[in-house]
PDB file of C-alpha atoms in Angstrom:
ATOM      1  CA  LYS X   1      11.195  14.189   3.601  1.00 60.00           C
ATOM      2  CA  TYR X   2      11.035  10.360   3.813  1.00 66.00           C
ATOM      3  CA  ASP X   3      11.968   8.607   0.917  1.00 73.00           C
ATOM      4  CA  GLY X   4       9.828   5.553  -0.612  1.00 82.00           C
ATOM      5  CA  GLU X   5       8.008   3.961  -3.149  1.00 87.00           C
ATOM      6  CA  ARG X   6       4.980   5.723  -5.225  1.00 92.00           C
ATOM      7  CA  CYS X   7       2.110   3.357  -5.271  1.00 94.00           C
ATOM      8  CA  GLN X   8      -1.563   3.239  -5.812  1.00 96.00           C
ATOM      9  CA  LEU X   9      -3.801   1.250  -4.448  1.00 95.00           C
ATOM     10  CA  HIS X  10      -7.061   0.094  -6.042  1.00 96.00           C
ATOM     11  CA  PHE X  11      -9.599  -1.809  -3.847  1.00 94.00           C
ATOM     12  CA  ASP X  12     -12.645  -3.247  -5.471  1.00 93.00           C
ATOM     13  CA  ARG X  13     -15.186  -3.900  -2.416  1.00 89.00           C
ATOM     14  CA  GLU X  14     -17.744  -6.232  -4.652  1.00 90.00           C
ATOM     15  CA  ARG X  15     -14.940  -8.639  -5.522  1.00 91.00           C
ATOM     16  CA  ASN X  16     -12.796  -7.639  -2.443  1.00 88.00           C
ATOM     17  CA  VAL X  17      -9.746  -7.493  -4.486  1.00 92.00           C
ATOM     18  CA  VAL X  18      -6.895  -5.307  -3.870  1.00 94.00           C
ATOM     19  CA  GLU X  19      -4.170  -4.543  -6.546  1.00 96.00           C
ATOM     20  CA  LEU X  20      -0.974  -2.402  -6.103  1.00 96.00           C
ATOM     21  CA  TYR X  21       0.713  -0.523  -8.761  1.00 96.00           C
ATOM     22  CA  SER X  22       3.852   1.382  -9.314  1.00 92.00           C
ATOM     23  CA  ARG X  23       4.339   4.912 -10.941  1.00 90.00           C
ATOM     24  CA  HIS X  24       4.474   3.250 -14.389  1.00 92.00           C
ATOM     25  CA  LEU X  25       1.535   1.149 -13.786  1.00 92.00           C
ATOM     26  CA  GLU X  26       3.553  -2.126 -13.315  1.00 95.00           C
ATOM     27  CA  ARG X  27       1.102  -4.428 -10.753  1.00 95.00           C
ATOM     28  CA  SER X  28       3.207  -4.739  -7.294  1.00 93.00           C
ATOM     29  CA  THR X  29       0.902  -6.315  -5.255  1.00 94.00           C
ATOM     30  CA  GLU X  30       3.366  -9.341  -4.551  1.00 93.00           C
ATOM     31  CA  LYS X  31       5.850  -6.598  -3.199  1.00 90.00           C
ATOM     32  CA  PHE X  32       3.228  -5.569  -0.351  1.00 88.00           C
ATOM     33  CA  PRO X  33       1.139  -8.742   0.246  1.00 91.00           C
ATOM     34  CA  GLU X  34       0.391  -7.151   3.905  1.00 90.00           C
ATOM     35  CA  LEU X  35      -1.012  -4.162   2.522  1.00 89.00           C
ATOM     36  CA  ALA X  36      -3.508  -6.004   0.300  1.00 90.00           C
ATOM     37  CA  GLU X  37      -4.337  -8.119   3.277  1.00 91.00           C
ATOM     38  CA  LEU X  38      -4.979  -5.398   5.480  1.00 90.00           C
ATOM     39  CA  PHE X  39      -7.460  -3.612   3.075  1.00 88.00           C
ATOM     40  CA  GLN X  40      -9.126  -6.762   2.323  1.00 88.00           C
ATOM     41  CA  SER X  41      -9.826  -7.526   5.950  1.00 90.00           C
ATOM     42  CA  GLN X  42     -11.828  -4.003   6.645  1.00 85.00           C
ATOM     43  CA  THR X  43     -15.136  -4.835   6.898  1.00 82.00           C
ATOM     44  CA  GLU X  44     -16.537  -1.560   7.647  1.00 85.00           C
ATOM     45  CA  VAL X  45     -15.212  -0.235   4.312  1.00 82.00           C
ATOM     46  CA  THR X  46     -18.412  -0.390   2.210  1.00 82.00           C
ATOM     47  CA  LYS X  47     -17.259   1.539  -1.343  1.00 91.00           C
ATOM     48  CA  SER X  48     -14.344   0.849  -3.849  1.00 93.00           C
ATOM     49  CA  PHE X  49     -11.720   3.381  -4.001  1.00 94.00           C
ATOM     50  CA  ILE X  50      -8.040   4.228  -5.275  1.00 95.00           C
ATOM     51  CA  LEU X  51      -5.535   5.585  -3.009  1.00 94.00           C
ATOM     52  CA  ASP X  52      -2.539   7.348  -4.464  1.00 95.00           C
ATOM     53  CA  GLY X  53       0.533   7.851  -2.339  1.00 93.00           C
ATOM     54  CA  GLU X  54       4.123   6.869  -1.276  1.00 91.00           C
ATOM     55  CA  ILE X  55       4.829   3.760   0.871  1.00 88.00           C
ATOM     56  CA  VAL X  56       7.585   4.419   3.125  1.00 84.00           C
ATOM     57  CA  LEU X  57       9.437   1.451   5.099  1.00 71.00           C
ATOM     58  CA  TYR X  58      10.578   2.171   8.574  1.00 66.00           C
ATOM     59  CA  GLU X  59      11.659   0.944  12.038  1.00 66.00           C
ATOM     60  CA  TYR X  60      12.416   2.791  15.196  1.00 62.00           C
ATOM     61  CA  PRO X  61      15.824   1.758  16.627  1.00 62.00           C
ATOM     62  CA  LEU X  62      16.371   2.077  20.466  1.00 62.00           C
ATOM     63  CA  ASP X  63      17.827   5.460  19.952  1.00 65.00           C
ATOM     64  CA  GLY X  64      14.341   6.544  18.258  1.00 61.00           C
ATOM     65  CA  VAL X  65      15.813   7.717  14.812  1.00 61.00           C
ATOM     66  CA  PRO X  66      13.741   5.870  12.167  1.00 58.00           C
ATOM     67  CA  VAL X  67      15.912   3.688   9.696  1.00 57.00           C
ATOM     68  CA  LEU X  68      14.710   4.220   6.226  1.00 52.00           C
ATOM     69  CA  GLN X  69      15.006   1.403   3.879  1.00 48.00           C
TER      70      GLN X  69
END
């Protein structure tokens, strides 16, 4: 199991606004601006939605074993 940070992503298509919140409902959009930008740029998404999940950051070094941060 990978360890990450719990997050809710709220996407409002009408206003084209993305907000991220921690498990304690603290706004955390500034921590992951690339996620907000990614969803705002998706023109084929036509409905508003909320995603609830885990953000896991990793990188693959030359040996192929992910490094979790």
